[in-house]
Coordinates of C-alpha atoms in Angstrom, one line a residue:
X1 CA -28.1 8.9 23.6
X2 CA -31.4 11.2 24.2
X3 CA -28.8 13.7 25.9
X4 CA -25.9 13.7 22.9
X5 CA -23.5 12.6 25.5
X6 CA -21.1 9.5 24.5
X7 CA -21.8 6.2 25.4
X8 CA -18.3 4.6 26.2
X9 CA -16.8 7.9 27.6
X10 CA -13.0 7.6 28.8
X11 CA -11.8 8.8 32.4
X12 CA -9.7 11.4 32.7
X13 CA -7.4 12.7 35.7
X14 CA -7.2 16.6 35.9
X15 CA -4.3 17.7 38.2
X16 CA -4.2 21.5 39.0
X17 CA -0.3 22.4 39.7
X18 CA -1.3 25.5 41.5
X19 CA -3.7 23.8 43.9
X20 CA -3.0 20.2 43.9
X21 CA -6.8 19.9 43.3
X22 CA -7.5 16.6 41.5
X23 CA -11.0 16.1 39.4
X24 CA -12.2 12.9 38.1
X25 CA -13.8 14.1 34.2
X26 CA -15.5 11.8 31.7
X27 CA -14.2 13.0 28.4
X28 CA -16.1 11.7 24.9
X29 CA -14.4 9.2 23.1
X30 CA -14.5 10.7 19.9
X31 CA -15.6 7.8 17.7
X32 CA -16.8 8.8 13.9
X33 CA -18.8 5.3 13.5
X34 CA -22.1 5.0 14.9
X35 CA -21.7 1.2 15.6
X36 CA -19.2 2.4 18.3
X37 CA -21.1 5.3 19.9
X38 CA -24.0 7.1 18.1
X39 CA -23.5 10.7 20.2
X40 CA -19.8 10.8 18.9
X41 CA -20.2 10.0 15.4
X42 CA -23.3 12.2 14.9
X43 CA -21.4 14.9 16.8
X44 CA -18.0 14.6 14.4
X45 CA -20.9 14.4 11.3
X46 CA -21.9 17.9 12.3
X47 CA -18.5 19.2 12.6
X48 CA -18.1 17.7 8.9
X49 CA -20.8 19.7 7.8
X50 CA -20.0 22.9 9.1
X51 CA -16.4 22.6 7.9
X52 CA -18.1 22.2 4.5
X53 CA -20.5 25.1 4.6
X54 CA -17.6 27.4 6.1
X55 CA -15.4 26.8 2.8
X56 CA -18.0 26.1 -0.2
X57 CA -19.0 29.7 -1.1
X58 CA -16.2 32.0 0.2
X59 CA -16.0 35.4 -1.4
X60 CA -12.1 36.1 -0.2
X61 CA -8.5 33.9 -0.1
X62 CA -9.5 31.4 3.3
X63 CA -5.4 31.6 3.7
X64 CA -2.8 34.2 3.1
X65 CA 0.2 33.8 1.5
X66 CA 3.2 32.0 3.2
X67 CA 5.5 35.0 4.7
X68 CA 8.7 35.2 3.6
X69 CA 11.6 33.2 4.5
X70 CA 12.9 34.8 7.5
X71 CA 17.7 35.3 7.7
X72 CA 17.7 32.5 10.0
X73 CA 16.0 30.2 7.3
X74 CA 17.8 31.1 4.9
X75 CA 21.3 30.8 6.7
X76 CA 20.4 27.4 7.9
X77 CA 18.9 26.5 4.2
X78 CA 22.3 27.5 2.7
X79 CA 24.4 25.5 5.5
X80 CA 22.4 22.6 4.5
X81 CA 23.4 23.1 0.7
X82 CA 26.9 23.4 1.7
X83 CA 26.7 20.0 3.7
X84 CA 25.0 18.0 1.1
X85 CA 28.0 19.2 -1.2
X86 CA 30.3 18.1 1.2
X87 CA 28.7 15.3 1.6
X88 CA 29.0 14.4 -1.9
X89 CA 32.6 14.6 -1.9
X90 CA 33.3 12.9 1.1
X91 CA 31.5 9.7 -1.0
X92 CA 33.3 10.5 -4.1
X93 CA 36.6 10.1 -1.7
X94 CA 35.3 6.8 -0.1
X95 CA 35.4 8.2 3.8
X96 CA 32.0 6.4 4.3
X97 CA 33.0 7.2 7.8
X98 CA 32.9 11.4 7.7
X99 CA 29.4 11.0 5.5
X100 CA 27.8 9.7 8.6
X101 CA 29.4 12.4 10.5
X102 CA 27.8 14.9 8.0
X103 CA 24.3 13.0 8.0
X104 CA 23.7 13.8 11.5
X105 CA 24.3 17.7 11.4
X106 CA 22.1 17.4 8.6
X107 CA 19.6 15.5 10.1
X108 CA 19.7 18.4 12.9
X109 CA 19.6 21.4 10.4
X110 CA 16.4 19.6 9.0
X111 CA 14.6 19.5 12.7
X112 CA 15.7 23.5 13.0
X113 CA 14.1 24.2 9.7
X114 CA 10.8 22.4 10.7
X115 CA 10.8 24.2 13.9
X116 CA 11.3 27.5 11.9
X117 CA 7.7 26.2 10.0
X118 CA 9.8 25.4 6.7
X119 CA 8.1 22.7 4.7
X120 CA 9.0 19.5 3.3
X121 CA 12.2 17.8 2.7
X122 CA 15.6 18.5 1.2
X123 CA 16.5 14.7 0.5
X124 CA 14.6 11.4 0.8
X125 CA 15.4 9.3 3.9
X126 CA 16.4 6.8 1.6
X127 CA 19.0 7.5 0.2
X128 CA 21.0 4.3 -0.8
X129 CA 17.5 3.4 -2.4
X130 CA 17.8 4.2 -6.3
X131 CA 15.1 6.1 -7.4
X132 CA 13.2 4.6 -10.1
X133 CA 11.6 7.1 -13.4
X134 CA 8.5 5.4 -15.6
X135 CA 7.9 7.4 -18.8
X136 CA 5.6 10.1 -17.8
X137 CA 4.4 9.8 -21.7
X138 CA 0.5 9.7 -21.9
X139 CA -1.5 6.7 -22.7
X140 CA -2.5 6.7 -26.8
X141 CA -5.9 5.6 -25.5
X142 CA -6.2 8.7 -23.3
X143 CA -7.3 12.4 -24.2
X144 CA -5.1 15.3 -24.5
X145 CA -5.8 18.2 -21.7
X146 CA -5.2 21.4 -21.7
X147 CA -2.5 22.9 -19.3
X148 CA -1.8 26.3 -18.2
X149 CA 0.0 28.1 -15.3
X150 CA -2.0 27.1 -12.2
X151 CA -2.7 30.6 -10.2
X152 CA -2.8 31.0 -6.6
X153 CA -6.9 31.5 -6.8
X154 CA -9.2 29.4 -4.9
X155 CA -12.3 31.7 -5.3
X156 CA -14.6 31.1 -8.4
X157 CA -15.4 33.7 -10.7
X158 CA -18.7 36.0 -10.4
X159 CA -21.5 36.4 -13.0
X160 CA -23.6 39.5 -13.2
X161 CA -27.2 38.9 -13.9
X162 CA -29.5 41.0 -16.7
X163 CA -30.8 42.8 -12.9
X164 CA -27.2 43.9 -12.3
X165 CA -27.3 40.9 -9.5
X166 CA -23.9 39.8 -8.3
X167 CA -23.9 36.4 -7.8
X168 CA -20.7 33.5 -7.3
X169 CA -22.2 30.2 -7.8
X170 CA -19.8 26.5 -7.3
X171 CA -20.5 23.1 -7.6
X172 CA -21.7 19.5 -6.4
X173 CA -19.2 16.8 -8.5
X174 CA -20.2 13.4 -8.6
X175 CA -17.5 10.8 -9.6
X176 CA -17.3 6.6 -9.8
X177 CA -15.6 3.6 -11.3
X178 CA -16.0 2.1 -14.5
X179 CA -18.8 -0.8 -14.6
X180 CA -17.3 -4.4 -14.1
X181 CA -20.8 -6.1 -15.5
X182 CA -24.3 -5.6 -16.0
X183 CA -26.5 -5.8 -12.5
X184 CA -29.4 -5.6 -11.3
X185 CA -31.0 -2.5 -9.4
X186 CA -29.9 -4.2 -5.6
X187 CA -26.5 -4.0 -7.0
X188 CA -26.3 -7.7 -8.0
X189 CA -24.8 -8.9 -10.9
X190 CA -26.7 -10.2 -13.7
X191 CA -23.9 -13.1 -14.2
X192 CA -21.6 -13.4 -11.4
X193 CA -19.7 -15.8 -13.4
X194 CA -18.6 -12.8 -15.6
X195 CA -18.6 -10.0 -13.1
X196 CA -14.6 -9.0 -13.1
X197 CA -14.2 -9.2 -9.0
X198 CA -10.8 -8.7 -9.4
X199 CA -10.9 -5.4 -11.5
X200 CA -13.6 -4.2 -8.8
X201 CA -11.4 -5.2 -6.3
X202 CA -8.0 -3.6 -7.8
X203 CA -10.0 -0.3 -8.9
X204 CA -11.1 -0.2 -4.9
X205 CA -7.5 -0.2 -4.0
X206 CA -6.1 2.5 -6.2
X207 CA -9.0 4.9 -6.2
X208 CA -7.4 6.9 -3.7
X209 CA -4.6 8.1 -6.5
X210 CA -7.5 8.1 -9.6
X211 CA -8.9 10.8 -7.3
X212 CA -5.4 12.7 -6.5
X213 CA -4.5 12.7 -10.2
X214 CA -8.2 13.9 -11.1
X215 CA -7.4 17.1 -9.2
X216 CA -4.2 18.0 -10.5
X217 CA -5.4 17.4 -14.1
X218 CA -8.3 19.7 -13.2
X219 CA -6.0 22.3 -12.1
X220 CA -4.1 22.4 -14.5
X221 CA -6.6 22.6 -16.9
X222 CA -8.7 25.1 -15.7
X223 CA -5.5 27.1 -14.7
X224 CA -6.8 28.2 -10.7
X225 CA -6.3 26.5 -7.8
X226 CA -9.3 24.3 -7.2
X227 CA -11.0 23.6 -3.7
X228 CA -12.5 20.3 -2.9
X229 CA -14.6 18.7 0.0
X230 CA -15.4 15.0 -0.8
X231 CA -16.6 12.0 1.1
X232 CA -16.3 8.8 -0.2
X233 CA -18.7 5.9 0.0
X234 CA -20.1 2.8 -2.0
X235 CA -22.8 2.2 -4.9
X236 CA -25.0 -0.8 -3.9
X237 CA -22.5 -2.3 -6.5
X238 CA -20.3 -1.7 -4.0
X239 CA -17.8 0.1 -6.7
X240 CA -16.2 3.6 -4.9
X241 CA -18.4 6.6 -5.7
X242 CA -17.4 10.1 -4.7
X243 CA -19.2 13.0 -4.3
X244 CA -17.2 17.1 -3.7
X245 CA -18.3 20.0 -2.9
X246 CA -15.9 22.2 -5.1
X247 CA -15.7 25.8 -4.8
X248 CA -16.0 28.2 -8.0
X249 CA -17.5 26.6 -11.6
X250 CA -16.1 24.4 -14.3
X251 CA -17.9 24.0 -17.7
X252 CA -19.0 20.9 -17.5
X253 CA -17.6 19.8 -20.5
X254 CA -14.3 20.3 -19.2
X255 CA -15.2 18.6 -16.1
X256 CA -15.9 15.5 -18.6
X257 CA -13.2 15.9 -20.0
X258 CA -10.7 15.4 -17.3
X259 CA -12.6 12.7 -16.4
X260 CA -11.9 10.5 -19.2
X261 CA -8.4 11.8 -19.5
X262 CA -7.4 10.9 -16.2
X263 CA -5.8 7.6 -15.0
X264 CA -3.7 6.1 -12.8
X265 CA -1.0 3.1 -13.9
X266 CA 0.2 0.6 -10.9
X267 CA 3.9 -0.2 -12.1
X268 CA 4.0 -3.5 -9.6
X269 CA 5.2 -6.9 -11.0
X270 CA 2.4 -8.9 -12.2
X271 CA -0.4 -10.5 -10.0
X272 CA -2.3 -12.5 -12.3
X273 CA -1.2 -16.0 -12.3
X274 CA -0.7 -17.6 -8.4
X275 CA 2.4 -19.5 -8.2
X276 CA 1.6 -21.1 -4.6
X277 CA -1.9 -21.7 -2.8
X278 CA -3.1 -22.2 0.7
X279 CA -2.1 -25.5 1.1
X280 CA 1.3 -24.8 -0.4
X281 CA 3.0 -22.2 0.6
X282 CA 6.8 -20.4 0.8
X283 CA 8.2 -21.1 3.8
X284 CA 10.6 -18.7 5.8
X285 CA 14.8 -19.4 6.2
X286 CA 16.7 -18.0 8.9
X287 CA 19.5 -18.3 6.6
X288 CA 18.6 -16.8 3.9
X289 CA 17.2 -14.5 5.3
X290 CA 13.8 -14.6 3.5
X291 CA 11.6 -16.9 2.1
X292 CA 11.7 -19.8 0.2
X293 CA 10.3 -22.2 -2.2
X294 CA 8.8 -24.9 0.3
X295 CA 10.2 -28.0 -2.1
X296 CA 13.5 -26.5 -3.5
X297 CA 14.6 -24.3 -0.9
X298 CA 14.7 -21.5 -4.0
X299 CA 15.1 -17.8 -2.0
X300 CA 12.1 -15.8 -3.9
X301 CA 12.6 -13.1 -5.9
X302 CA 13.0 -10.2 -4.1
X303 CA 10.3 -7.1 -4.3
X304 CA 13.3 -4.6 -5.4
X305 CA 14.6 -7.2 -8.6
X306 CA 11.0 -8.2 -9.2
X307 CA 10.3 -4.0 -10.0
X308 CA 13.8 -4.5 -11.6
X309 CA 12.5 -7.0 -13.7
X310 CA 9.6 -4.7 -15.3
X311 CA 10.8 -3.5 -18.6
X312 CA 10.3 -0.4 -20.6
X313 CA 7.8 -1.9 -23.6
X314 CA 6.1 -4.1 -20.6
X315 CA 2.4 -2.9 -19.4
X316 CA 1.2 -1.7 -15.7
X317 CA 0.0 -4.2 -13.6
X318 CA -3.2 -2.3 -13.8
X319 CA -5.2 1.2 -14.5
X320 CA -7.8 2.7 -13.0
X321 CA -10.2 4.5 -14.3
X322 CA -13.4 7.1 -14.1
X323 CA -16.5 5.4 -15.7
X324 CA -18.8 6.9 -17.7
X325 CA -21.4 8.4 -15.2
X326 CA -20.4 12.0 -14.4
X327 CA -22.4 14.4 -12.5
X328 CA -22.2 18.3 -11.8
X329 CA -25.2 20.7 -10.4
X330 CA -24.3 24.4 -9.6
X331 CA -25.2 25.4 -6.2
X332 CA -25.6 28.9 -4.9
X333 CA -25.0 29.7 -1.3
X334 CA -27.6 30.2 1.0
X335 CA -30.2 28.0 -0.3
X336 CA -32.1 25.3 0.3
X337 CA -30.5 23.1 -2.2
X338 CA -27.2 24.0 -0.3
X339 CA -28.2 22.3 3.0
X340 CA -29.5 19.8 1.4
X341 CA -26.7 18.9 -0.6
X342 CA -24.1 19.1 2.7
X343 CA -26.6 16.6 4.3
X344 CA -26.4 14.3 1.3
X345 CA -22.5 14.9 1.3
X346 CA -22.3 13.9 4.8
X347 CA -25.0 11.1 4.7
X348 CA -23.0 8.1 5.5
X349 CA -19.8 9.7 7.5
X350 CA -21.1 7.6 10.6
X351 CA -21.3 4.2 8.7
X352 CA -18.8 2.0 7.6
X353 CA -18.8 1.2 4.0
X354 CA -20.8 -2.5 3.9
X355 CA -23.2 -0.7 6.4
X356 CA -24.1 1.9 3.9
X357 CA -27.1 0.4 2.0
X358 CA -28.6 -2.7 3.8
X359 CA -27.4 -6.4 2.6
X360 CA -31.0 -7.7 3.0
X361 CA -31.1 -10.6 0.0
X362 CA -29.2 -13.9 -1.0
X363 CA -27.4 -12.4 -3.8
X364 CA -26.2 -9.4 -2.2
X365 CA -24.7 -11.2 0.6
X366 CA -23.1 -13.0 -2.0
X367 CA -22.1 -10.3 -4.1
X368 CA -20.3 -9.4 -0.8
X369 CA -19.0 -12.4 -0.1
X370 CA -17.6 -12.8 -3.4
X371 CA -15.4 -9.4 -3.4
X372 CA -14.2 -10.1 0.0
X373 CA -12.7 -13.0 -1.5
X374 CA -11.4 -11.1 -4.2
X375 CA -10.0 -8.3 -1.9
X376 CA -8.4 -11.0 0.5
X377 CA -5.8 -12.2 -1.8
X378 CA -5.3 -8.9 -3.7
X379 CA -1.8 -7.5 -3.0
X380 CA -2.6 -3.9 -1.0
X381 CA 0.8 -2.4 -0.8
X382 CA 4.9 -3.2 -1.4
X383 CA 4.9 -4.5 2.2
X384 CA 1.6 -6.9 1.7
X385 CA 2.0 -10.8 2.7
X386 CA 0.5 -11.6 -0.7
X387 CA 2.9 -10.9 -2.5
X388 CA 4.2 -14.6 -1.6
X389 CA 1.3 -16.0 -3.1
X390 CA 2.4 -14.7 -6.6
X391 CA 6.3 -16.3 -6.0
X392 CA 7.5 -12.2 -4.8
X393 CA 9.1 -11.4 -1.1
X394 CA 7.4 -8.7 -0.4
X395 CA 9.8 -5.1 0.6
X396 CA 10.7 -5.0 4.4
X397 CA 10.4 -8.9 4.4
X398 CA 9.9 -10.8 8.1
X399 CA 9.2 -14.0 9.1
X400 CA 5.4 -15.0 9.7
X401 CA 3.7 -13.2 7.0
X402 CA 0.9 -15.7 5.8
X403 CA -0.7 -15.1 2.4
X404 CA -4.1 -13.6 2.3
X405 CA -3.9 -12.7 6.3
X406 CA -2.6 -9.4 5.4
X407 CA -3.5 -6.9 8.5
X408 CA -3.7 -4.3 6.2
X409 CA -7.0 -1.5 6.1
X410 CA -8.2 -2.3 2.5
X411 CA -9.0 -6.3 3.4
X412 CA -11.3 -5.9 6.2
X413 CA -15.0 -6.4 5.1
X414 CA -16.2 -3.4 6.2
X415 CA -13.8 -1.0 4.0
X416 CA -14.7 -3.1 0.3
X417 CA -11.3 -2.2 -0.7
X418 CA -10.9 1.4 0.7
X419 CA -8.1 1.6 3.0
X420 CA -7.9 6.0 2.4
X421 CA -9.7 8.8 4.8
X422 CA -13.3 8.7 3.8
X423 CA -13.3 12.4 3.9
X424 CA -10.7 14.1 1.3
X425 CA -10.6 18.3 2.3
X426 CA -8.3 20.1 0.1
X427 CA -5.9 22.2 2.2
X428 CA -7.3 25.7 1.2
X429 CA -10.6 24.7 1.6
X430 CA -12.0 27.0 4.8
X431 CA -8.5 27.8 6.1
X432 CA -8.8 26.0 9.1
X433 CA -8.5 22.5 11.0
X434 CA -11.2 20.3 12.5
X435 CA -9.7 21.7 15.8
X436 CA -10.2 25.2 14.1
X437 CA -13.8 24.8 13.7
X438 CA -14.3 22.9 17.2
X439 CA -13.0 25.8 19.0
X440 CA -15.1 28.5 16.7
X441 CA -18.5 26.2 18.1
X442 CA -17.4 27.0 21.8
X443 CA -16.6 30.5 21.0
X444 CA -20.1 30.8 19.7
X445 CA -21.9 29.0 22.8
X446 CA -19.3 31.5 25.1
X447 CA -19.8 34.5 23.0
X448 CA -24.2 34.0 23.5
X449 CA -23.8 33.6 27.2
X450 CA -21.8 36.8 27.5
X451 CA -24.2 38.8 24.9
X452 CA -26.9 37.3 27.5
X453 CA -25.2 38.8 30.6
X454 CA -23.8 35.4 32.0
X455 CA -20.7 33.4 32.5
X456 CA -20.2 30.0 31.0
X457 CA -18.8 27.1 32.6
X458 CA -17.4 23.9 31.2
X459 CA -16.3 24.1 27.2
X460 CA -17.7 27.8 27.3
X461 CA -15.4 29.0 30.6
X462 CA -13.7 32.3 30.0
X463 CA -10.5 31.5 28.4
X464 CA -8.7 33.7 31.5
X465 CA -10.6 31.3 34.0
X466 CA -7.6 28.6 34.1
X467 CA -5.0 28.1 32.7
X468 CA -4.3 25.2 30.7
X469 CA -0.3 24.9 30.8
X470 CA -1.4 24.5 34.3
X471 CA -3.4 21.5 33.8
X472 CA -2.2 18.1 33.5
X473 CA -4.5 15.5 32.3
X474 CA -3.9 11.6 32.6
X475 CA -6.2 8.9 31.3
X476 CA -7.1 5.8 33.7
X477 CA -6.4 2.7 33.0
X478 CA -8.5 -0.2 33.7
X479 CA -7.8 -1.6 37.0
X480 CA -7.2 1.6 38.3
X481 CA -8.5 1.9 41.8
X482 CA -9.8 5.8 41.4
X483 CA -11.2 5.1 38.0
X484 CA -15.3 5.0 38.4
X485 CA -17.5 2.9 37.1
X486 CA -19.2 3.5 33.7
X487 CA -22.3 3.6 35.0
X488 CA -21.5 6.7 37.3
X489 CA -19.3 8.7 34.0
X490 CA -22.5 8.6 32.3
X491 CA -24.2 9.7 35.0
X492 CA -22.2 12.5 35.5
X493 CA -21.6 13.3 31.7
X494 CA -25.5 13.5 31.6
X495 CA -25.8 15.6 34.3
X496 CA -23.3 17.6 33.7
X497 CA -25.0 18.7 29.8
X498 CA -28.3 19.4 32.5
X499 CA -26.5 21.8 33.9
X500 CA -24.8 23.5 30.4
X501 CA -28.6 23.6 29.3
X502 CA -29.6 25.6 32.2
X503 CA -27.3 27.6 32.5
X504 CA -28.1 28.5 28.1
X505 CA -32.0 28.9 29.0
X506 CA -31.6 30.7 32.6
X507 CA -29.4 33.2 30.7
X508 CA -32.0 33.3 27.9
X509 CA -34.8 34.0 30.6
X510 CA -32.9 36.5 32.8
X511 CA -32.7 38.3 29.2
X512 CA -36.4 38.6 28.6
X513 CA -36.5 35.3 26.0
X514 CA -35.4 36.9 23.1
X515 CA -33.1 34.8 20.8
X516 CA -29.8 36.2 19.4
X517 CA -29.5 35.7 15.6
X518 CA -28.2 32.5 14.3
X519 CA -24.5 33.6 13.3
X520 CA -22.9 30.3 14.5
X521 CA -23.7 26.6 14.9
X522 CA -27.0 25.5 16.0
X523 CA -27.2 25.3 19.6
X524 CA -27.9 21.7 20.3
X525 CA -24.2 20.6 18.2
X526 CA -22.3 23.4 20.2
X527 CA -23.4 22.6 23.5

């Protein structure tokens, strides 16, 4: 770990097709968790961080506008408009029999339009499935927000200073749940017995969509096209709390205001009352195809009549909510307090989520304990075995689902409810993919050596030095007979960042010492 090289690193076969040459490479394993392998993790927190500072105070568009659709796009777009109205008629005619026909030729006009780089999709791929419309009225207990026509602009607005200085400031947003009971400063509740677990536990669930919906109110709002970078992690409560690096300013009023206006509504049948337990539960029926009540043989309701069954004056299962504790601090590039808040942004990428603040006490363990238990028997998604436990088959039924043994993300201790990405990047953030920024840390490292007078090797080889279509790379299994032992991959991995680093400071040396300015990543991440 002294060396930054990975600790469980994976063997790789590298064939050349020109020479038949075949090489032996230990390649990292590209784990974001520290529990797994420290080097990798730190290595993809650095790569978060740079992708941060890359799009946080841009000064121009990070992307251009789509070009426009080329003749072959729009000949194949209006072929598709003539099939789905042919398509439509066929059905009205009850030749169920051509409409498959059509479906295919559709299905390949859609493939041709993706390879053409056309987004999205003409139809669902369900199309049997009715689709269901809630009332997109507002709640009464809800604020009004502005709306206006959301521009194409990503990049906040300037401010000129009484010196004539021309500066572009943005922000540092700090977002989390509502409070589900007094507690103590560890996190612990004051009384357990009236801590809501299962509010915690539902809010954990659906935070993901809270946040979605807390962007799109804020754009339409503020009428631009706001840029976020946000990681996700716990309060000792262990409630979600999110902080972003958006790009541009927002009065902070405003900001509090979207806040409280924003909401989401889960529209799934009721999960309040448990109709079976552990030691009674539905059983499955070949026969009928589903499951059953285990003493009357009763098919359960299905998940499609149970969503049927929700009526138009009935309530959402549940809402989630922004509490009351907001946070925003302008930040203006090339500070201090910039790097400092990208550190803080990026503290806990390489922890899970119960590894974040240490469990050290009694109570807190169980505090923890106690949501777990909540989360286990929460329903997660349509497809979730828990459903049973509330009387409900759950969509895309099959037999051996066991309630509260759901396999799903969010149940697993070490996510407290969190099943999403723990790092949300808007897509006009920096203009570019993690793979993006990779490549631009190699350049940087390639683009020193040849300032320096030398040739890199490795990562840093002259693009022209091989070519990769004539590479073919195959990973060894265990048991393989040519694949080395661990031992000897470290070994060589270790080595092998020796000879990177010696190749950097011989350069250096040959060069007289002097140090080219930092307009990259720092050396030690790149390497």
């Amino acid at each position: 770990m002294e060396n930054g090289v990975c600790i469980r690193p994976m063997p790789m076969r590298r064939t050349n097709l020109d020479t038949g040459e075949t090489q032996i490479i230990p390649v990292p394993c590209g784990a974001t968790l520290a529990s797994k392998c420290p080097p990798c993790a730190e290595r993809a927190r650095r790569l978060r961080m740079a992708q941060c500072k890359t799009g946080w105070h841009l000064d121009d568009e990070p992307v251009p506008d789509p070009d426009p659709p080329t003749d072959d796009a729009k000949a194949l777009a209006t072929l598709r408009a003539d099939l789905e109205a042919a398509r439509a008629d066929v059905l009205a005619a009850g030749d169920t029999g051509q409409a498959g026909e059509i479906d295919e030729l559709i299905g390949q006009i859609d493939d041709e339009l993706a390879a053409l780089g056309v987004r999205g999709k003409a139809a669902p791929d369900n199309r049997d499935r009715p689709r269901r419309v809630r009332s997109t009225r507002r709640r009464q207990d809800a604020p009004d927000l502005p709306r206006l026509p959301v521009d194409r602009r990503t990049v906040g607005r300037t401010f000129t200073a009484a010196d004539g200085t021309v500066w572009r400031p943005s922000m540092f947003l700090t977002l989390t749940c509502d409070t589900y009971g007094h507690v103590h400063k560890d996190g612990t509740p004051v009384d357990p017995a009236s801590y809501d677990y299962r509010r915690a536990a539902r809010d954990a669930i659906h935070f993901p969509k809270l946040i979605d919906r807390f962007w799109q109110n804020l754009r339409r709002a503020v009428g631009w096209d706001v840029q976020y970078f946000a990681a996700l992690e716990p309060q000792k409560r262990l409630a979600p709390h999110l902080h972003a690096a958006i790009r541009g300013t927002v009065p902070r009023a405003m900001l509090r205001l979207v806040a409280a206006a924003t909401y989401h509504q889960v529209w799934w049948p009721s999960a309040d009352q448990p109709v079976y337990d552990d030691h009674r539960q539905p059983a499955w029926n070949d026969t009928a195809g589903g499951y059953v009540d285990p003493d009357t043989g009763t098919p359960l309701l299905s998940w499609d009549d149970a969503l049927d069954g929700i009526g138009e004056d009935d309530e959402p299962a549940h809402v989630v909510r922004f509490g009351p504790q907001l946070r925003a601090d302008g930040v203006t590039a090339n500070t201090a307090t910039t790097g400092r808040m990208i550190g803080y942004l990026t503290k806990y990428l390489t922890k899970s989520l119960d590894a974040c603040h240490d469990i050290a006490s009694d109570p807190q363990r169980r505090h923890v304990d106690r949501l777990a238990d909540a989360l286990r028997h929460e329903p997660c998604s349509p497809t979730c075995a828990n459903w049973l436990r509330y009387g409900i088959q759950p969509r895309n039924t099959r037999p051996g689902l066991v309630p509260g043994r759901c396999k799903g993300k969010i149940h697993r201790r070490e996510t407290l409810g969190f099943g999403g990405r723990r790092v949300l990047v808007s897509r006009r953030w920096s203009g570019k993919t993690l793979t993006d920024h990779r490549h631009d840390r190699v350049a940087f490292i390639r683009a020193q050596l040849e300032t320096l007078g030398a040739v890199g090797t490795g990562p840093a080889a002259p693009d022209g030095e091989s070519d990769p279509a004539r590479m073919v790379w195959q990973l060894l299994r265990p048991g393989d007979p040519a694949a080395p032992r661990r031992e000897h991959l470290l070994l060589h991995a270790v080595a092998q960042r020796h000879a990177w680093r010696a190749q950097l400071d011989a350069a250096r040396a040959a060069a007289g010492g002097g140090l080219l300015p930092a307009t990259g990543p720092p050396l030690p991440d790149a390497a």
